[in-house]
């Protein structure tokens, strides 16, 4: 990502308090104290039951390229306090200049489903390094996971239809567009209109013409004919500039001419009006006109609810869906609230002290430990439950999982459930030890993952809560740490 | 922007249909036909009455750096149709390789207020060039204008208090964070936590410490003391890790120690709980403890409605506001629906044919012409109305403005209203002829602009509709073009 896209060091893509804290830790000789942080979210987005992990590819690039350049240091050297004195001592700036990351990072792979309270990343190492990575990790993973999840929901709604991402013009900034395209593809989309994202990320790109093509001609028929003449093998005619069904009839006429020249019209596109009525009528016209295989593409403020409704309730004859704004901005919930919390820190004896962040709200209390997530698979190959456990106390077969927010709710795991750990080692002492899969494999992972959950978990409204619990020993550790603090 | 930030050419930051249309225009020898496009939006964001322009700085960089690089061309050369044949002829790719933009661009300056239906940009030139710029212009301006507008609303709510932007970790991607920081500052914010944005864009940066600082110590008092020792001149203590008011008392104790060493505590920060109650109690403790000038900073899911309520209804004692997610993602409306429509195109005789895009919805019908916006100023220096007119038919004194969506509504402009044209020339035949103001001047412009509108226009709920009309001649032209099409 940044190697291809960004010219400048992204090391300062962080909150200033990470730098001032780093300075404090350095001054207090705490910089090399070992710590364990976890990134996770507390609620699935869109009132849904799950999220699809995305962003790790960018995080890997970010960590790989992490270094304070001369420009970065110069900027920090210029920072002043309210008295006009420099804020950071030269010794600290030298320390940053020479800093080489030595963190261990474990993370859930892109395309995997995750659930509230499960760490999607675990960062272990020197306190300063762990803190310096926090903001960028959250920025990248929060957004891409949000969009991949939205895309997966759209994939569920569209079933086997084609899904095209058309969002660039309404995306939140340049990289908001590129990263959204990436995450949408991982989440199950088939192609994009975003040419730069396609070039940088190896995603299929699609496009034909806009209303302005039609308007640049005196009439629609001339415009269609000129387009067909120019690109005979890439003909999807946008038919709604003036009168949609008249437009379809003209498209058929031009399609017949094309066919005489040995080319087949790919289809038509609807971008306004009643998509259900118009697609049904257009389908009839196309079938009758000799184009039973012509695609009907629809765009115009689509989301998973509308696509689901058009398909299931309205019998719309659309088989390619172009989705823009609602996808790339995650319109109904434009931020995922992922957080990054301290789970343990080395004490003076060199052992780990477990830590929680207290809160009045039970679901905001963090979980202590060096956490791992085990996903259990039943005899039918379906996922049955996830257990969060402390790696310092490995999980037993026949364990009990307890709801982190309610000790009364528990679930017993038996030896029939096969388990698989979700957090994979990505960096070992600062070195990348993970081979990044292609984006196509990550997309495949999403589709496989979705097939392994019960439909009730994937519902748009009131989804069934997939069982996620703390392994009993971890639950007890959490209570113990909380009680000590209070 | 891209010169500093992006390594690669951004020329392909566009929808693929712009390229396929460019190919079609080239094939049809229409590429050099002159056209006029306007960028505008149809509704002000957040149910408000206005928007604050932002993004032009990036658009200028984008256009200045526009060229098809070898990498861009190689990518396009690889694109295939469904038969596996290459999509674009070599002659077209050569044309793109050699393309130098020759467009004229007029735009509204950053920091100015604009209203629905007013063009914020006008691009004139060869049809191909106008189309190739569409997507990037919309991407950049839609997002930054959205965020600058949100920031201006927050500025109105916070009155003269300090406003800090803390949104990076929840922003939509890397540049979603950087561009949001930029637009927030233009819209009236004072500083950011985003270090990279601060470095690249010359914006003040702020930060102290997080909960993790406190949690890395055995107790809160030790943590405050260690922080004060490390950064005695940058002390804002985050007091809510365990018990907020106990935290305030400890901050006071450490503040008194600091004072003995000749340093003054800057303040405290609240990040959870009842901000009204806690700030009032904290204020009392700080005043009684000898810190009447200590700031009380608040953060935690703030937006303009909550800040307004905390100040006006709850008498909260907060004077510095840290705003994150709700600002940088424009949470309650994460996209501005700016569009880019053809207003006129050269005909075979070399004259301009006026164009409108029809729609069933009156407010979606575009306006023909080569448009300019004149803002009228009354004797008190307040803005009284905006008139959109066709530059081919200059505006008269004593003109009549007509509501573009309702011919019954009109307003008479007299010679007492002084007028000023909003669209300034930025590029002339492809050359930059505008001197970019500093970001600080753009922020000043926003604040001046806000002072020139009536408060009723700036209301959060049911704002008064600021009068924007089409000059009578333009209104009649629009009707004429519509009637011809129907």
mmCIF file of N, CA, C and O in Angstrom, chain A residues 170 211 240 271-273 300-301, chain B residues 40 42 117 337 339 341 356-367 404-405 478 482 486:
data_model
loop_
_atom_site.group_PDB
_atom_site.id
_atom_site.type_symbol
_atom_site.label_atom_id
_atom_site.label_comp_id
_atom_site.label_asym_id
_atom_site.label_seq_id
_atom_site.Cartn_x
_atom_site.Cartn_y
_atom_site.Cartn_z
ATOM 1 N N UNK A 170 -18.162 9.605 -4.355
ATOM 2 C CA UNK A 170 -18.751 9.980 -3.056
ATOM 3 C C UNK A 170 -17.937 9.441 -1.890
ATOM 4 O O UNK A 170 -18.338 9.552 -0.747
ATOM 5 N N UNK A 211 -24.557 9.510 -18.633
ATOM 6 C CA UNK A 211 -25.574 10.351 -19.275
ATOM 7 C C UNK A 211 -24.948 11.411 -20.173
ATOM 8 O O UNK A 211 -25.512 11.783 -21.195
ATOM 9 N N UNK A 240 -31.748 5.562 -19.444
ATOM 10 C CA UNK A 240 -32.713 6.417 -18.737
ATOM 11 C C UNK A 240 -32.472 7.914 -18.890
ATOM 12 O O UNK A 240 -32.991 8.689 -18.089
ATOM 13 N N UNK A 271 -30.564 3.714 -14.174
ATOM 14 C CA UNK A 271 -29.934 4.501 -13.118
ATOM 15 C C UNK A 271 -30.923 5.414 -12.408
ATOM 16 O O UNK A 271 -30.530 6.296 -11.639
ATOM 17 N N UNK A 272 -32.225 5.248 -12.668
ATOM 18 C CA UNK A 272 -33.221 6.089 -11.996
ATOM 19 C C UNK A 272 -34.582 5.431 -12.164
ATOM 20 O O UNK A 272 -34.719 4.463 -12.907
ATOM 21 N N UNK A 273 -35.563 5.998 -11.479
ATOM 22 C CA UNK A 273 -36.934 5.529 -11.630
ATOM 23 C C UNK A 273 -37.209 4.275 -10.821
ATOM 24 O O UNK A 273 -36.404 3.864 -9.983
ATOM 25 N N UNK A 300 -28.142 3.325 -8.460
ATOM 26 C CA UNK A 300 -28.949 4.426 -7.916
ATOM 27 C C UNK A 300 -29.274 4.155 -6.460
ATOM 28 O O UNK A 300 -30.327 3.624 -6.133
ATOM 29 N N UNK A 301 -28.342 4.524 -5.596
ATOM 30 C CA UNK A 301 -28.589 4.511 -4.151
ATOM 31 C C UNK A 301 -28.963 3.135 -3.603
ATOM 32 O O UNK A 301 -29.816 3.021 -2.721
ATOM 33 N N UNK B 40 -21.983 20.870 -8.718
ATOM 34 C CA UNK B 40 -22.853 21.507 -7.717
ATOM 35 C C UNK B 40 -23.551 20.408 -6.928
ATOM 36 O O UNK B 40 -23.486 19.240 -7.294
ATOM 37 N N UNK B 42 -27.334 19.424 -4.712
ATOM 38 C CA UNK B 42 -28.751 19.800 -4.772
ATOM 39 C C UNK B 42 -29.348 20.105 -3.403
ATOM 40 O O UNK B 42 -30.388 20.742 -3.305
ATOM 41 N N UNK B 117 -27.608 24.102 -5.669
ATOM 42 C CA UNK B 117 -27.758 24.480 -7.086
ATOM 43 C C UNK B 117 -26.732 25.476 -7.594
ATOM 44 O O UNK B 117 -26.700 25.766 -8.796
ATOM 45 N N UNK B 337 -23.832 14.778 -1.980
ATOM 46 C CA UNK B 337 -24.198 14.264 -3.299
ATOM 47 C C UNK B 337 -23.859 15.201 -4.443
ATOM 48 O O UNK B 337 -24.672 15.383 -5.349
ATOM 49 N N UNK B 339 -22.732 16.655 -7.886
ATOM 50 C CA UNK B 339 -22.790 16.092 -9.239
ATOM 51 C C UNK B 339 -22.070 17.038 -10.197
ATOM 52 O O UNK B 339 -21.696 18.160 -9.829
ATOM 53 N N UNK B 341 -22.437 18.238 -14.196
ATOM 54 C CA UNK B 341 -23.357 18.106 -15.324
ATOM 55 C C UNK B 341 -22.973 19.029 -16.477
ATOM 56 O O UNK B 341 -22.484 20.133 -16.272
ATOM 57 N N UNK B 356 -29.612 20.435 -20.760
ATOM 58 C CA UNK B 356 -30.056 20.088 -19.402
ATOM 59 C C UNK B 356 -30.200 18.576 -19.326
ATOM 60 O O UNK B 356 -30.440 17.902 -20.330
ATOM 61 N N UNK B 357 -30.009 18.052 -18.127
ATOM 62 C CA UNK B 357 -30.320 16.652 -17.853
ATOM 63 C C UNK B 357 -31.725 16.643 -17.277
ATOM 64 O O UNK B 357 -31.978 17.260 -16.238
ATOM 65 N N UNK B 358 -32.634 15.951 -17.969
ATOM 66 C CA UNK B 358 -34.023 15.877 -17.502
ATOM 67 C C UNK B 358 -34.161 14.902 -16.339
ATOM 68 O O UNK B 358 -33.307 14.049 -16.127
ATOM 69 N N UNK B 359 -35.229 15.037 -15.603
ATOM 70 C CA UNK B 359 -35.551 14.084 -14.548
ATOM 71 C C UNK B 359 -37.015 14.249 -14.201
ATOM 72 O O UNK B 359 -37.600 15.316 -14.415
ATOM 73 N N UNK B 360 -37.604 13.185 -13.674
ATOM 74 C CA UNK B 360 -38.978 13.288 -13.178
ATOM 75 C C UNK B 360 -39.043 14.277 -12.013
ATOM 76 O O UNK B 360 -40.040 14.936 -11.789
ATOM 77 N N UNK B 361 -37.937 14.346 -11.234
ATOM 78 C CA UNK B 361 -37.922 15.250 -10.083
ATOM 79 C C UNK B 361 -37.386 16.613 -10.514
ATOM 80 O O UNK B 361 -36.278 16.714 -11.032
ATOM 81 N N UNK B 362 -38.196 17.651 -10.287
ATOM 82 C CA UNK B 362 -37.838 19.004 -10.724
ATOM 83 C C UNK B 362 -36.459 19.420 -10.214
ATOM 84 O O UNK B 362 -35.650 19.979 -10.952
ATOM 85 N N UNK B 363 -36.156 19.092 -8.941
ATOM 86 C CA UNK B 363 -34.884 19.564 -8.383
ATOM 87 C C UNK B 363 -33.686 18.808 -8.944
ATOM 88 O O UNK B 363 -32.559 19.138 -8.655
ATOM 89 N N UNK B 364 -33.937 17.767 -9.738
ATOM 90 C CA UNK B 364 -32.830 17.044 -10.358
ATOM 91 C C UNK B 364 -32.570 17.490 -11.799
ATOM 92 O O UNK B 364 -31.659 16.993 -12.444
ATOM 93 N N UNK B 365 -33.373 18.416 -12.304
ATOM 94 C CA UNK B 365 -33.128 18.934 -13.653
ATOM 95 C C UNK B 365 -31.984 19.948 -13.573
ATOM 96 O O UNK B 365 -32.015 20.863 -12.767
ATOM 97 N N UNK B 366 -30.963 19.743 -14.383
ATOM 98 C CA UNK B 366 -29.792 20.622 -14.318
ATOM 99 C C UNK B 366 -30.083 21.951 -15.013
ATOM 100 O O UNK B 366 -31.096 22.104 -15.685
ATOM 101 N N UNK B 367 -29.181 22.920 -14.833
ATOM 102 C CA UNK B 367 -29.356 24.245 -15.415
ATOM 103 C C UNK B 367 -28.373 24.417 -16.575
ATOM 104 O O UNK B 367 -27.195 24.122 -16.424
ATOM 105 N N UNK B 404 -35.068 28.214 -8.782
ATOM 106 C CA UNK B 404 -34.924 27.254 -9.901
ATOM 107 C C UNK B 404 -35.936 26.115 -9.849
ATOM 108 O O UNK B 404 -36.232 25.511 -10.884
ATOM 109 N N UNK B 405 -36.472 25.836 -8.684
ATOM 110 C CA UNK B 405 -37.406 24.720 -8.567
ATOM 111 C C UNK B 405 -38.867 25.161 -8.529
ATOM 112 O O UNK B 405 -39.760 24.335 -8.405
ATOM 113 N N UNK B 478 -33.667 28.039 -19.408
ATOM 114 C CA UNK B 478 -33.835 26.680 -18.894
ATOM 115 C C UNK B 478 -35.176 26.100 -19.347
ATOM 116 O O UNK B 478 -35.246 24.981 -19.862
ATOM 117 N N UNK B 482 -35.756 22.813 -21.761
ATOM 118 C CA UNK B 482 -36.578 21.692 -21.291
ATOM 119 C C UNK B 482 -37.720 21.430 -22.280
ATOM 120 O O UNK B 482 -37.983 20.282 -22.669
ATOM 121 N N UNK B 486 -38.745 17.996 -24.520
ATOM 122 C CA UNK B 486 -39.992 17.253 -24.312
ATOM 123 C C UNK B 486 -40.861 17.465 -25.504
ATOM 124 O O UNK B 486 -41.505 16.799 -26.103
#
